Backbone as a chain_set.jsonl record, in Angstrom:
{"seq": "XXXXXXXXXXXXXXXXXXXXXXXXXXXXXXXXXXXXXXXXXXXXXXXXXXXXXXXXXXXXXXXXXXXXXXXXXXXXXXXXXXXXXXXXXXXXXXXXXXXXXXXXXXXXXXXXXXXXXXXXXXXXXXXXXXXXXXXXXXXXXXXXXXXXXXXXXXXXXXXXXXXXXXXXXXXXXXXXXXXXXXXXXXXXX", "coords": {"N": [[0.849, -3.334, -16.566], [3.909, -3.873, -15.146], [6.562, -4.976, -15.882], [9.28, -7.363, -14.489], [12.658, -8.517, -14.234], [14.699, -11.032, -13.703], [16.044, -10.761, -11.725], [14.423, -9.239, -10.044], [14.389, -5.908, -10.761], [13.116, -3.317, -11.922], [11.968, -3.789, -15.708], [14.083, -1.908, -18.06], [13.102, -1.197, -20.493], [10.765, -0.434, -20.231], [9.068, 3.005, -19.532], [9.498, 5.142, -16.777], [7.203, 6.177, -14.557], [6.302, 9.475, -13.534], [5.837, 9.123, -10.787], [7.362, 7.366, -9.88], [10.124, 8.336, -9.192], [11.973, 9.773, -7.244], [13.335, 12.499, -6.933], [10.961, 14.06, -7.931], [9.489, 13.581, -5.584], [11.001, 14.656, -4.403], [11.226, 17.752, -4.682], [8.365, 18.079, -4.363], [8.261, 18.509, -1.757], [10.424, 20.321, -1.007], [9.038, 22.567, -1.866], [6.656, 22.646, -0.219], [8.269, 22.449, 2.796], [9.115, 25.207, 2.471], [7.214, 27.197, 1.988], [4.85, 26.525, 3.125], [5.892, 25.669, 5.903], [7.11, 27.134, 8.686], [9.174, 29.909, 8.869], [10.984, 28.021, 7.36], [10.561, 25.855, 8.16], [8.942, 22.743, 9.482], [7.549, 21.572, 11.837], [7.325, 18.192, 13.148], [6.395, 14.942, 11.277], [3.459, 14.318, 11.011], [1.947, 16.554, 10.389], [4.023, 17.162, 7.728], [2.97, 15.413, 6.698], [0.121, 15.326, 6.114], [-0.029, 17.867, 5.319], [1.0, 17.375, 2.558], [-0.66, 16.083, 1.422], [-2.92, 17.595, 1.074], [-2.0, 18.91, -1.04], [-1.352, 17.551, -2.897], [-3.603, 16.495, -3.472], [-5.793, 18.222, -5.053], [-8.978, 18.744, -5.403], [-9.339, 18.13, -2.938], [-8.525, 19.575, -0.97], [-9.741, 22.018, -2.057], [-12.222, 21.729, -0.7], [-11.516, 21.281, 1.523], [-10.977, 23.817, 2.068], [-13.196, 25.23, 1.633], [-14.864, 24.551, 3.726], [-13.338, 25.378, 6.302], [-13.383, 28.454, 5.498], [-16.571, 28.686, 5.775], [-16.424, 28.037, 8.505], [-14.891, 29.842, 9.539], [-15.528, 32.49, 8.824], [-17.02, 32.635, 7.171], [-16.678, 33.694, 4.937], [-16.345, 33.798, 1.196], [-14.869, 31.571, -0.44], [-12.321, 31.278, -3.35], [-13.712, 28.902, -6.345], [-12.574, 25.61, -6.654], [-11.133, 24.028, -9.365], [-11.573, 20.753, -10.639], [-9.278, 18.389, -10.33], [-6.596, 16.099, -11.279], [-5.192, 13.633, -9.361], [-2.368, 14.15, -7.829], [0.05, 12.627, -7.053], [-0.801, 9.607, -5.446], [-1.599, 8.496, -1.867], [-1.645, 6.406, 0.545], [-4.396, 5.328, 3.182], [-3.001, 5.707, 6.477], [-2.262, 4.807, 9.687], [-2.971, 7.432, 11.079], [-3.881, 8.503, 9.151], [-3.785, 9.886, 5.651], [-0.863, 8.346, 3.93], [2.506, 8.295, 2.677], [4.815, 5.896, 1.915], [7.312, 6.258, 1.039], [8.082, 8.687, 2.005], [10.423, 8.186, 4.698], [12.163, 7.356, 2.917], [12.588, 10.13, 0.952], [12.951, 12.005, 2.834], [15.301, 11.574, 3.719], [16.823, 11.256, 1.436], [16.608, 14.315, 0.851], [17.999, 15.303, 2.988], [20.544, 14.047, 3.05], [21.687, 15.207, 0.401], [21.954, 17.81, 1.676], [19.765, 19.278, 1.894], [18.034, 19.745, 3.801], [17.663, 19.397, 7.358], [16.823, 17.039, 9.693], [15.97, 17.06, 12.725], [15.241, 15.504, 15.959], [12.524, 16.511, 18.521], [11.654, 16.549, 21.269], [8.825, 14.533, 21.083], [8.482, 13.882, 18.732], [9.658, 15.046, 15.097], [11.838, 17.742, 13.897], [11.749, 19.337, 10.369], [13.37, 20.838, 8.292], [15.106, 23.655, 6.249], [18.119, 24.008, 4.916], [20.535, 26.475, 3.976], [21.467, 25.881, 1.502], [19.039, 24.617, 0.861], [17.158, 26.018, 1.157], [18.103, 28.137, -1.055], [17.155, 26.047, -3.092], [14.865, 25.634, -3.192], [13.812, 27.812, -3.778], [14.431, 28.425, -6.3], [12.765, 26.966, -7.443], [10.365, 27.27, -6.922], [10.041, 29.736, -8.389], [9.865, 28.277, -10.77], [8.175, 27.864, -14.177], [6.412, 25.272, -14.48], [5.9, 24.393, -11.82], [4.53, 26.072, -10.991], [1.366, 26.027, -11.016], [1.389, 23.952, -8.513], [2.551, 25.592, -6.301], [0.858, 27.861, -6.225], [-0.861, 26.94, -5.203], [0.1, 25.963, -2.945], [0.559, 28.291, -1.224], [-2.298, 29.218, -0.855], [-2.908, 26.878, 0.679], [-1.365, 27.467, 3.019], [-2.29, 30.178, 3.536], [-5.059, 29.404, 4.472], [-4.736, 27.211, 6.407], [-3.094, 28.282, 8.105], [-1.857, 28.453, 11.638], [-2.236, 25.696, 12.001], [-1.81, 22.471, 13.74], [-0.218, 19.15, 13.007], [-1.774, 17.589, 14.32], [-4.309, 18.965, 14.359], [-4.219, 18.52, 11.384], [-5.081, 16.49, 10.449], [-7.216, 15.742, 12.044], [-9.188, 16.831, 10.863], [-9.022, 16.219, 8.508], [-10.377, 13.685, 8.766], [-12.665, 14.068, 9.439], [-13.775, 15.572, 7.606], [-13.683, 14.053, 5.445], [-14.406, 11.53, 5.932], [-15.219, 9.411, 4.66], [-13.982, 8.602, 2.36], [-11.326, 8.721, 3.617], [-11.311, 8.108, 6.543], [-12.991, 6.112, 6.773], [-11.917, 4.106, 4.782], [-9.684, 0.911, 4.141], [-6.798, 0.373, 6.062], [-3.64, 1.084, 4.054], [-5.04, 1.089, 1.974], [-5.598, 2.775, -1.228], [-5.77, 6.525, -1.721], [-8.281, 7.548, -2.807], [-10.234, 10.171, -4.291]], "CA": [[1.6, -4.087, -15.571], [5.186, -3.498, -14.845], [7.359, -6.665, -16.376], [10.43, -7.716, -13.818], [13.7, -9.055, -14.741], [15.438, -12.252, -12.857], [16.535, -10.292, -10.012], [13.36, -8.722, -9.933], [14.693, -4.473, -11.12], [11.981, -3.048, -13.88], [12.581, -4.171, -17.143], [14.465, -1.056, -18.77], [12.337, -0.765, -21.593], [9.435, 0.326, -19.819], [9.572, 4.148, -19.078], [9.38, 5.428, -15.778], [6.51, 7.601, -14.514], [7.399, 10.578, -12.2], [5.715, 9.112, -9.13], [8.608, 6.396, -9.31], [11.461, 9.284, -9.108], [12.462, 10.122, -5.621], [13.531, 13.685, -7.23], [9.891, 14.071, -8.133], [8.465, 13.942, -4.118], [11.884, 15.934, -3.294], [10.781, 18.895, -5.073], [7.261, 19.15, -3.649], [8.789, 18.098, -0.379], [11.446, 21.248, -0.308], [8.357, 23.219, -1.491], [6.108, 22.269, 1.062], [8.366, 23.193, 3.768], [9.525, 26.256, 2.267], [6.043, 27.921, 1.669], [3.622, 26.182, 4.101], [6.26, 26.261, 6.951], [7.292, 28.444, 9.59], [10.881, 30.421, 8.881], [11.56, 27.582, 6.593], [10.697, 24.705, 8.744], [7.93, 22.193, 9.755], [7.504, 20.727, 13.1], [6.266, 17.079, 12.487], [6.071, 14.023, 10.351], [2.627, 14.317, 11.097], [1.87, 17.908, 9.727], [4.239, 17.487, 6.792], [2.181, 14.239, 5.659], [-1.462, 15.993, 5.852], [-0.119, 19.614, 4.411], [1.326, 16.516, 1.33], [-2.269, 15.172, 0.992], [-4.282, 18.645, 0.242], [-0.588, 19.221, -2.063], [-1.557, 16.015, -3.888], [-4.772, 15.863, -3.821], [-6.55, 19.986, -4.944], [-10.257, 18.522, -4.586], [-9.989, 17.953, -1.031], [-8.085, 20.831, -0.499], [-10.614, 22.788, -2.285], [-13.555, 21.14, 0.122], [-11.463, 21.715, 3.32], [-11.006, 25.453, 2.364], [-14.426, 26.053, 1.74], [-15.036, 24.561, 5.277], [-12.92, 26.343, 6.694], [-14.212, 29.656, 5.433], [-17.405, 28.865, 6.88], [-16.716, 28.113, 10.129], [-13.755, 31.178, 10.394], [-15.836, 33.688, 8.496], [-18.383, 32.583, 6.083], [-16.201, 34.304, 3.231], [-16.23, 32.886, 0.041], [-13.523, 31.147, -1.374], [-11.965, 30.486, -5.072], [-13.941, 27.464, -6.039], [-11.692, 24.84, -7.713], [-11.743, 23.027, -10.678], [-11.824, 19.499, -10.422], [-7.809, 18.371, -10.96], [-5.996, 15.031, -10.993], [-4.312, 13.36, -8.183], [-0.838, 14.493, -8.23], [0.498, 10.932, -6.707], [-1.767, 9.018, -4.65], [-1.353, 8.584, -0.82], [-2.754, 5.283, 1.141], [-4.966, 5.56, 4.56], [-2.167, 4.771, 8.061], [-2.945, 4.748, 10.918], [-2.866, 8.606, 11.069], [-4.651, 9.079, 7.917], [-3.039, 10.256, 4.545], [0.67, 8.825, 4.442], [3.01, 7.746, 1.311], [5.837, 4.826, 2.917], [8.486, 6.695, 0.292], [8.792, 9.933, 3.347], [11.646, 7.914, 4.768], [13.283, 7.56, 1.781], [12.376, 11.179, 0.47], [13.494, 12.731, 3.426], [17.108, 10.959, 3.554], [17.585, 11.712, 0.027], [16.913, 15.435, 1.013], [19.008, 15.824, 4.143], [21.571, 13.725, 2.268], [22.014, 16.092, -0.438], [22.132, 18.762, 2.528], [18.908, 20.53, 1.429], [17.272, 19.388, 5.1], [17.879, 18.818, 8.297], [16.166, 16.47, 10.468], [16.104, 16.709, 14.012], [14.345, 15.185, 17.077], [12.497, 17.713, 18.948], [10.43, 15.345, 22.196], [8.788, 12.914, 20.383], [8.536, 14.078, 17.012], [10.978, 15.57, 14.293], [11.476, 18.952, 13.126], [12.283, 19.083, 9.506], [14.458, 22.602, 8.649], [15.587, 23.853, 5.573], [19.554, 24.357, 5.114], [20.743, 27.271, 3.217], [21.172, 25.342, 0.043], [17.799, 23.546, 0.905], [16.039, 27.919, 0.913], [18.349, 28.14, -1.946], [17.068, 25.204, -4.36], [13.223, 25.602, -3.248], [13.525, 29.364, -4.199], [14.549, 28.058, -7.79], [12.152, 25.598, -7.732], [8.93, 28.126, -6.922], [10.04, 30.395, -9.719], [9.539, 27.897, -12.258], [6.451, 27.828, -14.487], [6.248, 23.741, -14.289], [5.769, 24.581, -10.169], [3.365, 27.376, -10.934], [0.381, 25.747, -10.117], [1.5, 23.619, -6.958], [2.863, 27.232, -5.706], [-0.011, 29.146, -5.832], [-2.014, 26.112, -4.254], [0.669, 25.558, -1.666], [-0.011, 29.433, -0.625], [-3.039, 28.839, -0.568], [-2.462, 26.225, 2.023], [-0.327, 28.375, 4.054], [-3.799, 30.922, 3.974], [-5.914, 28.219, 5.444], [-4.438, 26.088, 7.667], [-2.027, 29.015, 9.312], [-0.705, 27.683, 12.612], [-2.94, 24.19, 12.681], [-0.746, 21.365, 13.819], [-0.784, 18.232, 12.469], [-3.177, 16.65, 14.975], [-5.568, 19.549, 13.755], [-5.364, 18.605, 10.437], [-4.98, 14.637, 10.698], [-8.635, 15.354, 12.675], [-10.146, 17.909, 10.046], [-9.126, 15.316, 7.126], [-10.991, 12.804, 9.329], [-14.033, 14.791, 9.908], [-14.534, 15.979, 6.26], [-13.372, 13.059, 4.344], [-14.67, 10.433, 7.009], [-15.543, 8.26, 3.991], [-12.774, 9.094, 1.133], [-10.151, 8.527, 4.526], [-11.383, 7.388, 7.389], [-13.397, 4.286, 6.577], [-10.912, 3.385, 3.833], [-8.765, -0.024, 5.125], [-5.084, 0.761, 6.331], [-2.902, 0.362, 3.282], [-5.61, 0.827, 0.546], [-5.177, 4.004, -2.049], [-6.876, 7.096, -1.401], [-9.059, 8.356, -4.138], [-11.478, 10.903, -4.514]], "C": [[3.082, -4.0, -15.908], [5.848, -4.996, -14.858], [8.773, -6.333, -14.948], [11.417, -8.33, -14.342], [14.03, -10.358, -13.505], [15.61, -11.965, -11.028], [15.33, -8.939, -9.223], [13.758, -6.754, -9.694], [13.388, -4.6, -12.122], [13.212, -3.268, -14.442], [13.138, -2.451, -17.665], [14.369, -0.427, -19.725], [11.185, -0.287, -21.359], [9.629, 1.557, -19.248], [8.762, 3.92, -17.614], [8.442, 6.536, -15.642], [6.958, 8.872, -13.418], [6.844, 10.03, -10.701], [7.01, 8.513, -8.797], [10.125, 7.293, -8.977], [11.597, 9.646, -7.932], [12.833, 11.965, -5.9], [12.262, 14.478, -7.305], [9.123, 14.785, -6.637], [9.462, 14.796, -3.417], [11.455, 17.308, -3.574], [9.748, 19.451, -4.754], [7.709, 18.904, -2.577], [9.161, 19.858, 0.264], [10.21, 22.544, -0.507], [7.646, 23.569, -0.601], [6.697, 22.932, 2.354], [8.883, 24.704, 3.488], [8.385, 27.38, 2.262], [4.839, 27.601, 3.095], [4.683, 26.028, 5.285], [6.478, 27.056, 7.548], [8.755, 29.078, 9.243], [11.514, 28.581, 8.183], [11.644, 25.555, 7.481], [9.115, 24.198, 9.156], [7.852, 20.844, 11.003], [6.569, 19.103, 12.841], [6.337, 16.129, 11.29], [4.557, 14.303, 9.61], [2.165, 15.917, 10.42], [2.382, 18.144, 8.836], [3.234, 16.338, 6.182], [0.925, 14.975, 5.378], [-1.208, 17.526, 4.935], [-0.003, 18.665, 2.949], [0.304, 16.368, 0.504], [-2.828, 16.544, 0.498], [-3.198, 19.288, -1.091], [-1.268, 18.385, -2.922], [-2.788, 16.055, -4.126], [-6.02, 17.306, -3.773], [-8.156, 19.511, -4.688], [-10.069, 18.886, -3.553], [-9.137, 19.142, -0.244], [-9.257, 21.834, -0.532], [-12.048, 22.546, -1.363], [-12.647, 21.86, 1.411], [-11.17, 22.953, 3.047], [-12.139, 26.079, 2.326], [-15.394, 25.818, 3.534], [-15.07, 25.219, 6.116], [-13.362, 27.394, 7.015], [-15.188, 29.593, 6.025], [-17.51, 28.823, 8.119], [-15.807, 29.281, 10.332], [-14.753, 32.002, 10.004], [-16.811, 34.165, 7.451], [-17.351, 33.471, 4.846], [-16.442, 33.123, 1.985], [-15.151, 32.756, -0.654], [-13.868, 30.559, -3.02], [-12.609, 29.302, -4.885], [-13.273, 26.898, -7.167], [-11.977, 24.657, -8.892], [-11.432, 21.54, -10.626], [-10.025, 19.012, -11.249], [-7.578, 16.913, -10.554], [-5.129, 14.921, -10.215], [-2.708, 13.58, -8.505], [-0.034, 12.709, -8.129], [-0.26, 10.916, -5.492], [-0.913, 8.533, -3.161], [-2.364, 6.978, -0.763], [-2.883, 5.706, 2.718], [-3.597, 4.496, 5.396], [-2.894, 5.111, 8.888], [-3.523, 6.238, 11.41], [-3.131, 9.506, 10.079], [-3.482, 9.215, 6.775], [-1.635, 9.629, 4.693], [1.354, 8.353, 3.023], [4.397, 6.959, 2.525], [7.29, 5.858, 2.326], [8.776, 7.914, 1.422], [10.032, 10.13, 3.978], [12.917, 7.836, 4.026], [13.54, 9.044, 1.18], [14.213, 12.138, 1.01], [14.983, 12.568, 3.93], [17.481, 11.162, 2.574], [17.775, 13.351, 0.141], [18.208, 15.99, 2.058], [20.356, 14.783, 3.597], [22.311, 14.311, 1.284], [21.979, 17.727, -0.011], [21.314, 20.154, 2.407], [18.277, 20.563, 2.679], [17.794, 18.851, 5.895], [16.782, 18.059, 9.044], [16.716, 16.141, 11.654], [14.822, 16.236, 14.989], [14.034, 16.08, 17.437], [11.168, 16.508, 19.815], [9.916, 13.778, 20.764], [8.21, 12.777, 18.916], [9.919, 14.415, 15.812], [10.314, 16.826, 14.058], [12.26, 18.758, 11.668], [12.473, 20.922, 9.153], [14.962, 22.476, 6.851], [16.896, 24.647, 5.547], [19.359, 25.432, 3.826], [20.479, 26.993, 1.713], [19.626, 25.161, -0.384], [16.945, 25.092, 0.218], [16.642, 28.312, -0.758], [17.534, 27.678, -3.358], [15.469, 25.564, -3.977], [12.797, 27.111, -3.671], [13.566, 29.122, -5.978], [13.436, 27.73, -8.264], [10.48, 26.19, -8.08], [8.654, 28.796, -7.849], [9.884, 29.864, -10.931], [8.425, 27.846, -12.91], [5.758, 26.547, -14.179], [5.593, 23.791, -12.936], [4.423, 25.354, -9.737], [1.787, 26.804, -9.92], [-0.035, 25.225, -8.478], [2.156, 24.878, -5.915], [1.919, 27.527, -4.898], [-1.2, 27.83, -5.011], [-1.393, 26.029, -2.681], [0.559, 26.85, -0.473], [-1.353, 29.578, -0.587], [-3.615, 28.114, 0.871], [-2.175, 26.811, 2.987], [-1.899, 29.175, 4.672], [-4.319, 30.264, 5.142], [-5.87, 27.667, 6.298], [-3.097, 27.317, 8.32], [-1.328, 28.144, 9.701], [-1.674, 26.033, 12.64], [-1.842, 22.976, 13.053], [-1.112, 20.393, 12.994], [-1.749, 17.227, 12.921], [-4.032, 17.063, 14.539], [-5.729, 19.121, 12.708], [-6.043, 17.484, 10.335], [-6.98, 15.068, 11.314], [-10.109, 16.25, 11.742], [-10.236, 16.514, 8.598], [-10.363, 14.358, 7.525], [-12.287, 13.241, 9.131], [-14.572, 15.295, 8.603], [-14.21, 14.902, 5.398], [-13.506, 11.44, 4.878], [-14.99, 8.68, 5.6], [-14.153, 7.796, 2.84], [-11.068, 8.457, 2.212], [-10.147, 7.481, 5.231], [-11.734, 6.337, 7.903], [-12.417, 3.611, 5.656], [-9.49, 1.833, 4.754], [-7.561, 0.537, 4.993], [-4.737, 0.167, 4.951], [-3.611, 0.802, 1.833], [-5.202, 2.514, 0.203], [-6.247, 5.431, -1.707], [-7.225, 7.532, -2.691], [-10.585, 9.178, -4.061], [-12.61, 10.352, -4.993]], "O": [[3.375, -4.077, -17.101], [5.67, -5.904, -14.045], [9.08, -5.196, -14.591], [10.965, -8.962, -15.296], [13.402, -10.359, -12.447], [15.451, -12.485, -9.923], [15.442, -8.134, -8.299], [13.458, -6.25, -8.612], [12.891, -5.517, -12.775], [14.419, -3.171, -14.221], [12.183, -1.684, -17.538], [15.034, 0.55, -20.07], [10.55, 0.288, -22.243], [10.42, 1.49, -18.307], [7.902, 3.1, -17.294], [8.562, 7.597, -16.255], [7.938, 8.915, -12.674], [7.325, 10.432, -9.642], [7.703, 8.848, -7.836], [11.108, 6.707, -8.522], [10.445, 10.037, -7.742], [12.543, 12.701, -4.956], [12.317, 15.594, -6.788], [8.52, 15.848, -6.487], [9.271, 15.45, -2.391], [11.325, 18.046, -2.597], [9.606, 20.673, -4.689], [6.968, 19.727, -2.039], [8.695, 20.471, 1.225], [10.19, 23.439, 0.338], [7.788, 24.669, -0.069], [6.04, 23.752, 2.995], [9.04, 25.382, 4.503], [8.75, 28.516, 2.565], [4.224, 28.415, 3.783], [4.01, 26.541, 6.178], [6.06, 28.12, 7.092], [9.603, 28.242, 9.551], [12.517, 28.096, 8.706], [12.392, 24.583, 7.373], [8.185, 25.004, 9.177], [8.052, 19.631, 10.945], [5.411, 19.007, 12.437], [6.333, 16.7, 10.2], [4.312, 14.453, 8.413], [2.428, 15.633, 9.252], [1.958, 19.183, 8.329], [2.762, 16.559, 5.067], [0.746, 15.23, 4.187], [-1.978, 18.082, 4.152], [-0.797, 19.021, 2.078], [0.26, 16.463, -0.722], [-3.231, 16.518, -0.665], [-3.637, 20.037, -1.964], [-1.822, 18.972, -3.852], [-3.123, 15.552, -5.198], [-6.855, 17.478, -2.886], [-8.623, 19.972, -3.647], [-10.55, 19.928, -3.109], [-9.225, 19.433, 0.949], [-9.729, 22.39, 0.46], [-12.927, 23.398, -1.497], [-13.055, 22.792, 2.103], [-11.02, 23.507, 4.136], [-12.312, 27.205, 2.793], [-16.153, 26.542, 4.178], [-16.023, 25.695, 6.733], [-13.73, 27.701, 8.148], [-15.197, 30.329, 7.012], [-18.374, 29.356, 8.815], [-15.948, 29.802, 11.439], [-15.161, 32.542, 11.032], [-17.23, 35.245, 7.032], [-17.896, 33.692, 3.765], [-16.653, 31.912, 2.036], [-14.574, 33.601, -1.339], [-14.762, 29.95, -3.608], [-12.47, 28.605, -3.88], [-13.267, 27.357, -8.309], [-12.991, 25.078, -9.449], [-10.216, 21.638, -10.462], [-9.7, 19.261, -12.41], [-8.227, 16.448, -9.616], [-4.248, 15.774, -10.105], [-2.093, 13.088, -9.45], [0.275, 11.931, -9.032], [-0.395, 11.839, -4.688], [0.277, 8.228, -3.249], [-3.258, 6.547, -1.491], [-1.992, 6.212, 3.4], [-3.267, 3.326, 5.205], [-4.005, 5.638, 8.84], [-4.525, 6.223, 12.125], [-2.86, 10.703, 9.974], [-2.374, 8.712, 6.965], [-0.966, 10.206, 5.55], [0.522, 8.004, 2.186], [4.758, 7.408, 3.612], [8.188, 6.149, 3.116], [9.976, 8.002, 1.684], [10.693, 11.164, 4.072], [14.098, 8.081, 4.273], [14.714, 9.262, 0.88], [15.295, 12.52, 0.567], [15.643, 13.455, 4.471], [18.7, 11.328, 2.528], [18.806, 13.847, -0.314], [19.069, 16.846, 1.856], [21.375, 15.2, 4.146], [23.509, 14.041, 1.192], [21.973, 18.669, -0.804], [21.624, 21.332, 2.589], [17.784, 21.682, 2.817], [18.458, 17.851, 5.624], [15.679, 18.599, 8.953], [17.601, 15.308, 11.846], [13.651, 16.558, 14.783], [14.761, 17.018, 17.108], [10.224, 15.906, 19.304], [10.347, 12.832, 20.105], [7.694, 11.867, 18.268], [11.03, 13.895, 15.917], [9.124, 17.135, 13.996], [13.304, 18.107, 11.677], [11.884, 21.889, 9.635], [15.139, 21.39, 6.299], [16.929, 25.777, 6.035], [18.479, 25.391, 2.966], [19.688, 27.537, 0.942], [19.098, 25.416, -1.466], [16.34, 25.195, -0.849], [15.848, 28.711, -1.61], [17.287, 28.381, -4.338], [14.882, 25.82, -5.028], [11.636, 27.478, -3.851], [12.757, 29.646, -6.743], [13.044, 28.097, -9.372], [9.687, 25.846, -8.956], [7.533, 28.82, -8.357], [9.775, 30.505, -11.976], [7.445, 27.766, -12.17], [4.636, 26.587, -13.673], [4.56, 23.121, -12.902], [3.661, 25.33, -8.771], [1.36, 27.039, -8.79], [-0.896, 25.56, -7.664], [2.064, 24.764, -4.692], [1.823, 27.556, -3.671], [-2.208, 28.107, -4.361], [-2.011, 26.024, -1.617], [0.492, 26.664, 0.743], [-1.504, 30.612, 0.065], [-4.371, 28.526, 1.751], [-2.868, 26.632, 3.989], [-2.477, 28.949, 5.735], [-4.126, 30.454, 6.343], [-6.81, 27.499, 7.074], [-2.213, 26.85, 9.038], [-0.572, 27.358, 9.13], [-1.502, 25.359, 13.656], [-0.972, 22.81, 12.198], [-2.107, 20.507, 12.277], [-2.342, 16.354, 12.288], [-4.888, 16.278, 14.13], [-6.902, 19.013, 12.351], [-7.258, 17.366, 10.175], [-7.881, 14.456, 10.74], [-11.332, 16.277, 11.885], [-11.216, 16.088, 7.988], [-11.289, 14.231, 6.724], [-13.008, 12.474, 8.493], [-15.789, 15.443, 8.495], [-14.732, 15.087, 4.299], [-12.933, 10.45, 4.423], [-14.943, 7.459, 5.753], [-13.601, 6.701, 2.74], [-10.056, 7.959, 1.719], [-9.56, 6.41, 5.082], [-11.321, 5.699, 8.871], [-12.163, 2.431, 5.9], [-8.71, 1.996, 5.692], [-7.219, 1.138, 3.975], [-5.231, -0.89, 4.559], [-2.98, 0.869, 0.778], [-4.692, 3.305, 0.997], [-7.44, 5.247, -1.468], [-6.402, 7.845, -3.55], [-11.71, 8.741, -3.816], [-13.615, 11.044, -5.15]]}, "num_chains": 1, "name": "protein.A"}
């Protein structure tokens, strides 16, 4: 349990884990759209939160790719190995979401790695020069290695799906793990 001070900040003697870092969800963030988007961009709140969740969470990645495969083509896919939750997501209304997104994604387009624009009644989120810049760094590192080669992975699998497709695939294969879970509570494998 996490002690508070007067004005209720953590106590300063207790270290910090990386979920609490905002630098932490920027880095798979700029990956994310750099690899699993289109020309460096990702149409959608909704489609970057669900590509986040099979990011975060390789089980259920590894389940919805073997899905997948069967219904596109019966191939056989890499089968995982059983990995720990990167940082945990809670069930919204729209399945998978983390509340920190807003904050993420203002710390990114603040530090002029992302743009965010309206586009009807969603957002498109865009990577700025710098933004293709720092996520090119970021892929090459070994630390990254693994969320990389999973995040291409991703890209494989889910191609063009929107985010309604996946929001309704998470639903449909993880109906218990997701979709019965109450609004708000943690998701866990």
């Amino acid at each position: 349990m996490k002690s508070l001070n007067r004005v209720g900040m953590r106590s300063v003697s207790l270290p910090l884990s990386a979920d609490e870092i905002v630098e932490f969800h920027a880095a798979r963030l700029l990956l994310l759209v750099r690899i699993c988007g289109v020309n460096g961009r990702i149409d959608g709140l909704t489609k970057l939160a669900k590509l986040d969740f099979f990011a975060r969470y390789p089980d259920f990645f590894d389940a919805a790719r073997v899905a997948m495969a069967d219904k596109d083509s019966g191939s056989s896919p890499q089968s995982g190995t059983s990995e720990a939750v990167e940082s945990a997501m809670v069930r919204h209304h729209y399945g998978p979401w983390d509340k920190r997104y807003y904050h993420v994604l203002a710390h990114l387009e603040a530090k002029h790695l992302i743009t965010v624009t309206k586009e009807g009644a969603g957002y498109r989120l865009a990577l700025t020069d710098l933004g293709r810049e720092r996520a090119k760094t970021l892929a090459g590192r070994p630390s990254f290695a693994p969320l990389v080669s999973r995040m291409e992975e991703m890209k494989k699998t889910f191609r063009s799906k929107t985010g309604t497709a996946l929001k309704k695939l998470i639903y449909e294969l993880f109906e218990e793990e997701v979709g019965r879970r109450p609004m708000g509570q943690v998701i866990r494998r």
